[in-house]
Amino acid sequence: MTRAFLIVMDSVGCGGAPDAADFGDEGANTLAHIAQACAAGRADAGRSGPLRMPVLDGLGLGAAIRLASGAETPGLAATPTGLWGAATEVSRGKDTPTGHWELAGVPVPWEWTTFPDTDPAFPPDLLAEMARAAGTEGTLCNTHASGTEVIERFGAEHLRTGWPICYTSVDSVLQIAAHEEAFGLDRLLDVCETLAPRLHAMKVGRVIARPFLGSEATGFARTQNRRDFAIAPPAPTLCDRVQAAGRRVHAIGKIKDIFSGRGIDTVAKGSDAALMEALIAAGQVAEEGSLTFANFVEFDSLYGHRRDVAGYARALEWFDAQLPRFLATLRPGDLAIFTADHGNDPTWHGTEHTRERVPVVGYGVGVHEVGIVGFRDVGATIGAHLGVEMFDMGKAMLP
């Protein structure tokens, strides 16, 4: 019996989605455009030169990008030594739950409900219910917005009034921001939990608590205590299958939230730096037959949405530089797959996710080109490796 590690680099897409034009994203390519910007000297803040990711590129990252989209990948030109390919999504969405559920074997069978890009965005009765849940006379914002921008715009007014800040995006989501101390973290979580059943019944994927700290004088910043109240997957996922087989499932990052707590045994949360330490610890101590499922979100939350190319490149290089420590913990027979859930091209217009294929690179099975596969094939591969029945939930990519 061996172990499996499924590691999602949130938003690290590689272009080439055949239906990208349907989402207004034809030509978006997160990894290729970052690599090209680095090589052209347009991403030298805090770093310099071509994009350096020798570990993942050595497994097949650059080759996966070129396979997915045909794009040039300066700095990522290694001959693959691992499992490598790219995955195409079939679900109609480019958000976190959609990508993760399909990676875990369950495409989304419905159309998500999204809120219109208008001001106001939310219906009055929903805002009234939010105010009642918060014990306030009203709410703030009520439009499509960037999370970092709304706390800058409304943070001071929030402190004066006590009213929660509500906003959305092109994703199927309601986000509520509130000051972690003045409003209270537990109170914010209670508001989100109270509203979640109504939103889920509407097929809105997530209600997200977005706590922040700071003042008008010092500025405001979001904290690590975000929590997603996500709709439950419509069928048993990889996590459920592994757990039902009597194995342990260890969630790192926001995995528990994404899967509404189902099929999860242990949870580690924190910054990406803390999550890397948790992943390395899992490599050292995780049980035989277990699944460790990790999400590293800061590529997306700190750099993709903010269209920070240099910051995204720094994060990619930092992540890659940590991987030798993790790979050193793996035992003979272990399988580690690195992939993503969608794109968020920091060179693209707007501030939203981008519809892209995602790279699939793996360690533990030798050199193995898998070609263009489906998201579900990632979960099927993990299941096959662990000897867990996935019930026609994709095709295993094992040699």
GROMACS .gro file of C-alpha atoms in nm:
model
  399
    1MET     CA    1   0.000   0.000   0.000
    2THR     CA    2   0.127   0.349  -0.087
    3ARG     CA    3   0.032   0.712  -0.027
    4ALA     CA    4  -0.095   0.986  -0.256
    5PHE     CA    5  -0.053   1.363  -0.248
    6LEU     CA    6  -0.274   1.585  -0.465
    7ILE     CA    7  -0.143   1.942  -0.462
    8VAL     CA    8  -0.347   2.220  -0.625
    9MET     CA    9  -0.162   2.540  -0.711
   10ASP     CA   10  -0.467   2.764  -0.709
   11SER     CA   11  -0.514   2.947  -1.042
   12VAL     CA   12  -0.189   2.826  -1.203
   13GLY     CA   13  -0.343   2.760  -1.546
   14CYS     CA   14  -0.161   2.696  -1.872
   15GLY     CA   15  -0.395   2.830  -2.142
   16GLY     CA   16  -0.549   2.645  -2.431
   17ALA     CA   17  -0.901   2.582  -2.298
   18PRO     CA   18  -1.107   2.501  -2.610
   19ASP     CA   19  -1.407   2.699  -2.479
   20ALA     CA   20  -1.211   2.998  -2.345
   21ALA     CA   21  -1.386   3.234  -2.588
   22ASP     CA   22  -1.720   3.150  -2.428
   23PHE     CA   23  -1.587   3.305  -2.108
   24GLY     CA   24  -1.417   3.603  -2.274
   25ASP     CA   25  -1.077   3.445  -2.205
   26GLU     CA   26  -0.947   3.335  -2.545
   27GLY     CA   27  -0.570   3.378  -2.532
   28ALA     CA   28  -0.538   3.386  -2.153
   29ASN     CA   29  -0.242   3.180  -2.030
   30THR     CA   30  -0.131   3.228  -1.671
   31LEU     CA   31   0.199   3.038  -1.673
   32ALA     CA   32   0.312   3.118  -2.027
   33HIS     CA   33   0.244   3.490  -1.993
   34ILE     CA   34   0.427   3.506  -1.661
   35ALA     CA   35   0.725   3.322  -1.811
   36GLN     CA   36   0.726   3.553  -2.112
   37ALA     CA   37   0.703   3.864  -1.893
   38CYS     CA   38   0.993   3.742  -1.679
   39ALA     CA   39   1.211   3.673  -1.982
   40ALA     CA   40   1.134   4.020  -2.120
   41GLY     CA   41   1.233   4.191  -1.795
   42ARG     CA   42   0.877   4.297  -1.712
   43ALA     CA   43   0.859   4.110  -1.380
   44ASP     CA   44   1.175   4.220  -1.201
   45ALA     CA   45   1.022   4.359  -0.879
   46GLY     CA   46   1.178   4.152  -0.600
   47ARG     CA   47   1.327   3.908  -0.851
   48SER     CA   48   1.494   3.919  -1.193
   49GLY     CA   49   1.553   3.722  -1.508
   50PRO     CA   50   1.366   3.428  -1.661
   51LEU     CA   51   1.116   3.235  -1.452
   52ARG     CA   52   1.303   2.972  -1.249
   53MET     CA   53   1.108   2.658  -1.154
   54PRO     CA   54   1.362   2.378  -1.196
   55VAL     CA   55   1.178   2.116  -0.990
   56LEU     CA   56   0.836   2.135  -1.154
   57ASP     CA   57   0.987   2.210  -1.495
   58GLY     CA   58   1.207   1.905  -1.452
   59LEU     CA   59   0.896   1.694  -1.396
   60GLY     CA   60   0.734   1.839  -1.709
   61LEU     CA   61   0.576   2.178  -1.636
   62GLY     CA   62   0.710   2.363  -1.940
   63ALA     CA   63   0.624   2.071  -2.165
   64ALA     CA   64   0.271   2.066  -2.020
   65ILE     CA   65   0.220   2.436  -2.100
   66ARG     CA   66   0.340   2.389  -2.457
   67LEU     CA   67   0.116   2.084  -2.498
   68ALA     CA   68  -0.189   2.268  -2.360
   69SER     CA   69  -0.157   2.586  -2.563
   70GLY     CA   70   0.140   2.581  -2.797
   71ALA     CA   71   0.274   2.889  -2.619
   72GLU     CA   72   0.641   2.971  -2.580
   73THR     CA   73   0.775   2.904  -2.229
   74PRO     CA   74   1.109   3.088  -2.190
   75GLY     CA   75   1.296   2.956  -1.887
   76LEU     CA   76   1.086   2.639  -1.875
   77ALA     CA   77   1.253   2.409  -2.127
   78ALA     CA   78   1.358   2.096  -1.936
   79THR     CA   79   1.313   1.746  -2.073
   80PRO     CA   80   1.041   1.587  -1.856
   81THR     CA   81   1.143   1.325  -1.601
   82GLY     CA   82   0.799   1.272  -1.443
   83LEU     CA   83   0.434   1.224  -1.528
   84TRP     CA   84   0.322   1.518  -1.738
   85GLY     CA   85   0.029   1.647  -1.941
   86ALA     CA   86  -0.254   1.898  -1.922
   87ALA     CA   87  -0.619   1.872  -1.819
   88THR     CA   88  -0.935   2.018  -1.973
   89GLU     CA   89  -1.244   2.098  -1.764
   90VAL     CA   90  -1.597   2.008  -1.875
   91SER     CA   91  -1.795   2.186  -1.600
   92ARG     CA   92  -1.930   2.529  -1.687
   93GLY     CA   93  -1.731   2.737  -1.447
   94LYS     CA   94  -1.388   2.878  -1.371
   95ASP     CA   95  -1.403   2.890  -0.994
   96THR     CA   96  -1.253   2.702  -0.703
   97PRO     CA   97  -1.533   2.454  -0.615
   98THR     CA   98  -1.594   2.366  -0.980
   99GLY     CA   99  -1.229   2.291  -1.046
  100HIS     CA  100  -1.167   2.098  -0.725
  101TRP     CA  101  -1.486   1.892  -0.747
  102GLU     CA  102  -1.407   1.787  -1.102
  103LEU     CA  103  -1.046   1.706  -1.009
  104ALA     CA  104  -1.199   1.484  -0.739
  105GLY     CA  105  -1.419   1.304  -0.991
  106VAL     CA  106  -1.744   1.503  -0.981
  107PRO     CA  107  -1.820   1.756  -1.257
  108VAL     CA  108  -2.079   2.019  -1.167
  109PRO     CA  109  -2.416   1.905  -1.310
  110TRP     CA  110  -2.588   2.244  -1.291
  111GLU     CA  111  -2.538   2.603  -1.399
  112TRP     CA  112  -2.415   2.815  -1.110
  113THR     CA  113  -2.616   3.121  -1.013
  114THR     CA  114  -2.419   3.444  -1.037
  115PHE     CA  115  -2.516   3.798  -0.946
  116PRO     CA  116  -2.540   4.069  -1.215
  117ASP     CA  117  -2.254   4.312  -1.266
  118THR     CA  118  -2.472   4.604  -1.163
  119ASP     CA  119  -2.495   4.843  -0.873
  120PRO     CA  120  -2.678   4.713  -0.677
  121ALA     CA  121  -2.594   4.347  -0.742
  122PHE     CA  122  -2.799   4.174  -0.471
  123PRO     CA  123  -3.178   4.166  -0.428
  124PRO     CA  124  -3.313   4.380  -0.144
  125ASP     CA  125  -3.460   4.087   0.049
  126LEU     CA  126  -3.120   3.915   0.061
  127LEU     CA  127  -2.958   4.233   0.196
  128ALA     CA  128  -3.235   4.265   0.454
  129GLU     CA  129  -3.173   3.909   0.567
  130MET     CA  130  -2.801   3.979   0.591
  131ALA     CA  131  -2.863   4.288   0.803
  132ARG     CA  132  -3.093   4.091   1.034
  133ALA     CA  133  -2.833   3.818   1.072
  134ALA     CA  134  -2.569   4.080   1.151
  135GLY     CA  135  -2.796   4.280   1.382
  136THR     CA  136  -2.735   4.598   1.182
  137GLU     CA  137  -2.955   4.853   1.008
  138GLY     CA  138  -2.798   4.796   0.669
  139THR     CA  139  -2.504   4.675   0.459
  140LEU     CA  140  -2.228   4.835   0.253
  141CYS     CA  141  -2.097   4.803  -0.105
  142ASN     CA  142  -2.342   4.565  -0.284
  143THR     CA  143  -2.165   4.530  -0.619
  144HIS     CA  144  -1.895   4.340  -0.810
  145ALA     CA  145  -1.563   4.434  -0.656
  146SER     CA  146  -1.211   4.327  -0.565
  147GLY     CA  147  -1.182   4.222  -0.202
  148THR     CA  148  -0.876   4.433  -0.134
  149GLU     CA  149  -1.038   4.737  -0.292
  150VAL     CA  150  -1.364   4.711  -0.097
  151ILE     CA  151  -1.193   4.722   0.240
  152GLU     CA  152  -0.998   5.027   0.128
  153ARG     CA  153  -1.317   5.197   0.006
  154PHE     CA  154  -1.554   5.090   0.283
  155GLY     CA  155  -1.332   4.996   0.577
  156ALA     CA  156  -1.361   5.328   0.756
  157GLU     CA  157  -1.739   5.348   0.699
  158HIS     CA  158  -1.771   4.990   0.823
  159LEU     CA  159  -1.594   5.089   1.147
  160ARG     CA  160  -1.822   5.390   1.188
  161THR     CA  161  -2.151   5.210   1.115
  162GLY     CA  162  -2.078   4.848   1.204
  163TRP     CA  163  -2.247   4.743   0.877
  164PRO     CA  164  -2.100   4.438   0.695
  165ILE     CA  165  -1.946   4.485   0.350
  166CYS     CA  166  -2.102   4.259   0.085
  167TYR     CA  167  -1.975   4.208  -0.267
  168THR     CA  168  -1.945   3.949  -0.544
  169SER     CA  169  -1.762   3.870  -0.868
  170VAL     CA  170  -1.816   3.678  -1.190
  171ASP     CA  171  -1.794   3.363  -0.977
  172SER     CA  172  -2.096   3.216  -0.802
  173VAL     CA  173  -2.023   3.375  -0.468
  174LEU     CA  174  -2.138   3.614  -0.197
  175GLN     CA  175  -1.848   3.759   0.002
  176ILE     CA  176  -1.891   3.938   0.333
  177ALA     CA  177  -1.607   4.143   0.479
  178ALA     CA  178  -1.595   4.268   0.836
  179HIS     CA  179  -1.336   4.388   1.086
  180GLU     CA  180  -1.209   4.092   1.284
  181GLU     CA  181  -1.200   4.283   1.614
  182ALA     CA  182  -1.457   4.564   1.586
  183PHE     CA  183  -1.726   4.346   1.424
  184GLY     CA  184  -1.594   4.016   1.558
  185LEU     CA  185  -1.470   3.707   1.376
  186ASP     CA  186  -1.724   3.470   1.532
  187ARG     CA  187  -2.005   3.712   1.450
  188LEU     CA  188  -1.893   3.730   1.087
  189LEU     CA  189  -1.878   3.351   1.061
  190ASP     CA  190  -2.225   3.325   1.215
  191VAL     CA  191  -2.366   3.568   0.958
  192CYS     CA  192  -2.216   3.369   0.670
  193GLU     CA  193  -2.332   3.036   0.814
  194THR     CA  194  -2.685   3.175   0.860
  195LEU     CA  195  -2.706   3.295   0.498
  196ALA     CA  196  -2.539   2.991   0.340
  197PRO     CA  197  -2.846   2.759   0.318
  198ARG     CA  198  -3.045   3.021   0.127
  199LEU     CA  199  -2.759   3.086  -0.114
  200HIS     CA  200  -2.695   2.716  -0.165
  201ALA     CA  201  -3.063   2.661  -0.246
  202MET     CA  202  -3.019   2.926  -0.517
  203LYS     CA  203  -2.717   2.729  -0.651
  204VAL     CA  204  -2.476   2.999  -0.539
  205GLY     CA  205  -2.157   2.808  -0.475
  206ARG     CA  206  -2.006   2.986  -0.176
  207VAL     CA  207  -2.061   3.237   0.098
  208ILE     CA  208  -1.715   3.357   0.198
  209ALA     CA  209  -1.622   3.527   0.524
  210ARG     CA  210  -1.350   3.787   0.459
  211PRO     CA  211  -1.220   3.920   0.792
  212PHE     CA  212  -0.975   4.209   0.799
  213LEU     CA  213  -0.785   4.424   1.047
  214GLY     CA  214  -0.649   4.777   1.055
  215SER     CA  215  -0.776   5.133   1.070
  216GLU     CA  216  -0.831   5.432   0.845
  217ALA     CA  217  -0.500   5.574   0.964
  218THR     CA  218  -0.290   5.259   0.918
  219GLY     CA  219  -0.477   5.099   0.629
  220PHE     CA  220  -0.669   4.773   0.616
  221ALA     CA  221  -0.549   4.421   0.538
  222ARG     CA  222  -0.728   4.087   0.517
  223THR     CA  223  -0.632   3.817   0.767
  224GLN     CA  224  -0.573   3.444   0.731
  225ASN     CA  225  -0.908   3.363   0.896
  226ARG     CA  226  -1.108   3.347   0.573
  227ARG     CA  227  -1.369   3.073   0.569
  228ASP     CA  228  -1.571   2.941   0.277
  229PHE     CA  229  -1.923   2.808   0.334
  230ALA     CA  230  -1.954   2.599   0.018
  231ILE     CA  231  -2.243   2.403  -0.122
  232ALA     CA  232  -2.191   2.028  -0.081
  233PRO     CA  233  -2.078   1.827  -0.386
  234PRO     CA  234  -2.369   1.652  -0.560
  235ALA     CA  235  -2.207   1.305  -0.543
  236PRO     CA  236  -1.931   1.123  -0.351
  237THR     CA  237  -1.589   1.263  -0.440
  238LEU     CA  238  -1.239   1.120  -0.428
  239CYS     CA  239  -1.222   1.223  -0.063
  240ASP     CA  240  -1.541   1.032   0.018
  241ARG     CA  241  -1.421   0.725  -0.171
  242VAL     CA  242  -1.084   0.718   0.004
  243GLN     CA  243  -1.243   0.765   0.345
  244ALA     CA  244  -1.509   0.499   0.273
  245ALA     CA  245  -1.227   0.256   0.195
  246GLY     CA  246  -1.103   0.303   0.551
  247ARG     CA  247  -0.817   0.535   0.462
  248ARG     CA  248  -0.728   0.875   0.604
  249VAL     CA  249  -0.775   1.202   0.415
  250HIS     CA  250  -0.564   1.499   0.524
  251ALA     CA  251  -0.677   1.845   0.405
  252ILE     CA  252  -0.425   2.127   0.374
  253GLY     CA  253  -0.550   2.480   0.303
  254LYS     CA  254  -0.913   2.539   0.213
  255ILE     CA  255  -0.986   2.183   0.099
  256LYS     CA  256  -1.226   2.115   0.387
  257ASP     CA  257  -1.427   2.428   0.303
  258ILE     CA  258  -1.438   2.342  -0.069
  259PHE     CA  259  -1.584   1.998   0.000
  260SER     CA  260  -1.818   2.119   0.275
  261GLY     CA  261  -1.627   1.909   0.529
  262ARG     CA  262  -1.710   1.578   0.360
  263GLY     CA  263  -1.452   1.301   0.340
  264ILE     CA  264  -1.195   1.487   0.553
  265ASP     CA  265  -1.013   1.354   0.860
  266THR     CA  266  -0.761   1.626   0.951
  267VAL     CA  267  -0.723   1.993   0.858
  268ALA     CA  268  -0.427   2.233   0.843
  269LYS     CA  269  -0.479   2.600   0.758
  270GLY     CA  270  -0.271   2.916   0.742
  271SER     CA  271  -0.054   3.113   0.501
  272ASP     CA  272   0.103   2.933   0.208
  273ALA     CA  273   0.430   2.927   0.400
  274ALA     CA  274   0.256   2.750   0.689
  275LEU     CA  275   0.080   2.517   0.448
  276MET     CA  276   0.411   2.417   0.291
  277GLU     CA  277   0.534   2.315   0.635
  278ALA     CA  278   0.213   2.116   0.682
  279LEU     CA  279   0.267   1.943   0.347
  280ILE     CA  280   0.624   1.853   0.439
  281ALA     CA  281   0.504   1.722   0.776
  282ALA     CA  282   0.240   1.512   0.598
  283GLY     CA  283   0.510   1.366   0.377
  284GLN     CA  284   0.695   1.263   0.692
  285VAL     CA  285   0.406   1.113   0.891
  286ALA     CA  286   0.101   1.044   0.671
  287GLU     CA  287  -0.023   0.688   0.698
  288GLU     CA  288   0.009   0.418   0.432
  289GLY     CA  289  -0.287   0.432   0.198
  290SER     CA  290  -0.371   0.791   0.288
  291LEU     CA  291  -0.455   1.089   0.067
  292THR     CA  292  -0.313   1.432   0.141
  293PHE     CA  293  -0.508   1.694  -0.056
  294ALA     CA  294  -0.360   2.047  -0.052
  295ASN     CA  295  -0.454   2.386  -0.192
  296PHE     CA  296  -0.207   2.674  -0.209
  297VAL     CA  297  -0.426   2.980  -0.259
  298GLU     CA  298  -0.192   3.281  -0.255
  299PHE     CA  299  -0.101   3.258  -0.625
  300ASP     CA  300  -0.468   3.344  -0.683
  301SER     CA  301  -0.564   3.561  -0.388
  302LEU     CA  302  -0.253   3.779  -0.356
  303TYR     CA  303  -0.125   3.801  -0.713
  304GLY     CA  304  -0.367   3.679  -0.979
  305HIS     CA  305  -0.666   3.892  -0.881
  306ARG     CA  306  -0.437   4.189  -0.819
  307ARG     CA  307  -0.275   4.147  -1.162
  308ASP     CA  308   0.070   4.142  -1.001
  309VAL     CA  309   0.293   3.961  -1.249
  310ALA     CA  310   0.615   3.996  -1.052
  311GLY     CA  311   0.445   3.889  -0.730
  312TYR     CA  312   0.297   3.583  -0.903
  313ALA     CA  313   0.641   3.495  -1.041
  314ARG     CA  314   0.800   3.530  -0.696
  315ALA     CA  315   0.533   3.301  -0.550
  316LEU     CA  316   0.590   3.038  -0.820
  317GLU     CA  317   0.966   3.046  -0.766
  318TRP     CA  318   0.927   3.028  -0.387
  319PHE     CA  319   0.692   2.731  -0.416
  320ASP     CA  320   0.926   2.545  -0.649
  321ALA     CA  321   1.225   2.613  -0.423
  322GLN     CA  322   1.046   2.444  -0.130
  323LEU     CA  323   0.961   2.126  -0.320
  324PRO     CA  324   1.294   1.942  -0.270
  325ARG     CA  325   1.216   1.941   0.102
  326PHE     CA  326   0.876   1.785   0.035
  327LEU     CA  327   0.992   1.535  -0.228
  328ALA     CA  328   1.264   1.417   0.010
  329THR     CA  329   0.992   1.294   0.248
  330LEU     CA  330   0.827   1.067  -0.011
  331ARG     CA  331   0.865   0.691   0.018
  332PRO     CA  332   0.906   0.435  -0.260
  333GLY     CA  333   0.564   0.384  -0.417
  334ASP     CA  334   0.424   0.727  -0.320
  335LEU     CA  335   0.259   0.943  -0.587
  336ALA     CA  336   0.250   1.324  -0.586
  337ILE     CA  337   0.051   1.513  -0.850
  338PHE     CA  338   0.074   1.891  -0.892
  339THR     CA  339  -0.207   2.062  -1.081
  340ALA     CA  340  -0.443   2.363  -1.069
  341ASP     CA  341  -0.815   2.436  -1.059
  342HIS     CA  342  -0.847   2.723  -1.313
  343GLY     CA  343  -0.642   3.017  -1.436
  344ASN     CA  344  -0.593   3.374  -1.318
  345ASP     CA  345  -0.367   3.532  -1.576
  346PRO     CA  346  -0.210   3.841  -1.412
  347THR     CA  347  -0.149   3.994  -1.756
  348TRP     CA  348  -0.519   3.968  -1.849
  349HIS     CA  349  -0.784   4.239  -1.838
  350GLY     CA  350  -1.006   4.271  -1.533
  351THR     CA  351  -0.945   4.100  -1.200
  352GLU     CA  352  -1.126   3.767  -1.241
  353HIS     CA  353  -1.031   3.405  -1.297
  354THR     CA  354  -0.953   3.295  -1.653
  355ARG     CA  355  -1.081   2.982  -1.829
  356GLU     CA  356  -0.774   2.768  -1.900
  357ARG     CA  357  -0.644   2.416  -1.911
  358VAL     CA  358  -0.427   2.323  -1.614
  359PRO     CA  359  -0.089   2.148  -1.597
  360VAL     CA  360  -0.067   1.797  -1.456
  361VAL     CA  361   0.280   1.694  -1.342
  362GLY     CA  362   0.361   1.403  -1.115
  363TYR     CA  363   0.640   1.245  -0.916
  364GLY     CA  364   0.667   0.877  -0.833
  365VAL     CA  365   0.591   0.684  -1.153
  366GLY     CA  366   0.891   0.775  -1.369
  367VAL     CA  367   0.869   0.940  -1.709
  368HIS     CA  368   0.513   0.918  -1.838
  369GLU     CA  369   0.350   1.150  -2.092
  370VAL     CA  370  -0.028   1.144  -2.047
  371GLY     CA  371  -0.128   1.401  -2.311
  372ILE     CA  372  -0.447   1.608  -2.285
  373VAL     CA  373  -0.668   1.450  -2.020
  374GLY     CA  374  -0.977   1.550  -1.823
  375PHE     CA  375  -0.988   1.698  -1.475
  376ARG     CA  376  -1.165   1.380  -1.359
  377ASP     CA  377  -0.869   1.172  -1.473
  378VAL     CA  378  -0.659   1.329  -1.198
  379GLY     CA  379  -0.890   1.193  -0.927
  380ALA     CA  380  -0.917   0.859  -1.107
  381THR     CA  381  -0.538   0.834  -1.107
  382ILE     CA  382  -0.516   0.899  -0.735
  383GLY     CA  383  -0.791   0.644  -0.672
  384ALA     CA  384  -0.622   0.379  -0.886
  385HIS     CA  385  -0.290   0.441  -0.715
  386LEU     CA  386  -0.451   0.390  -0.374
  387GLY     CA  387  -0.656   0.092  -0.491
  388VAL     CA  388  -0.984   0.278  -0.433
  389GLU     CA  389  -1.283   0.219  -0.663
  390MET     CA  390  -1.381   0.543  -0.838
  391PHE     CA  391  -1.686   0.402  -1.024
  392ASP     CA  392  -1.611   0.532  -1.373
  393MET     CA  393  -1.513   0.877  -1.239
  394GLY     CA  394  -1.241   0.931  -1.500
  395LYS     CA  395  -0.956   0.729  -1.647
  396ALA     CA  396  -0.636   0.657  -1.455
  397MET     CA  397  -0.317   0.801  -1.604
  398LEU     CA  398  -0.081   0.544  -1.454
  399PRO     CA  399   0.174   0.367  -1.678
   0.00000   0.00000   0.00000
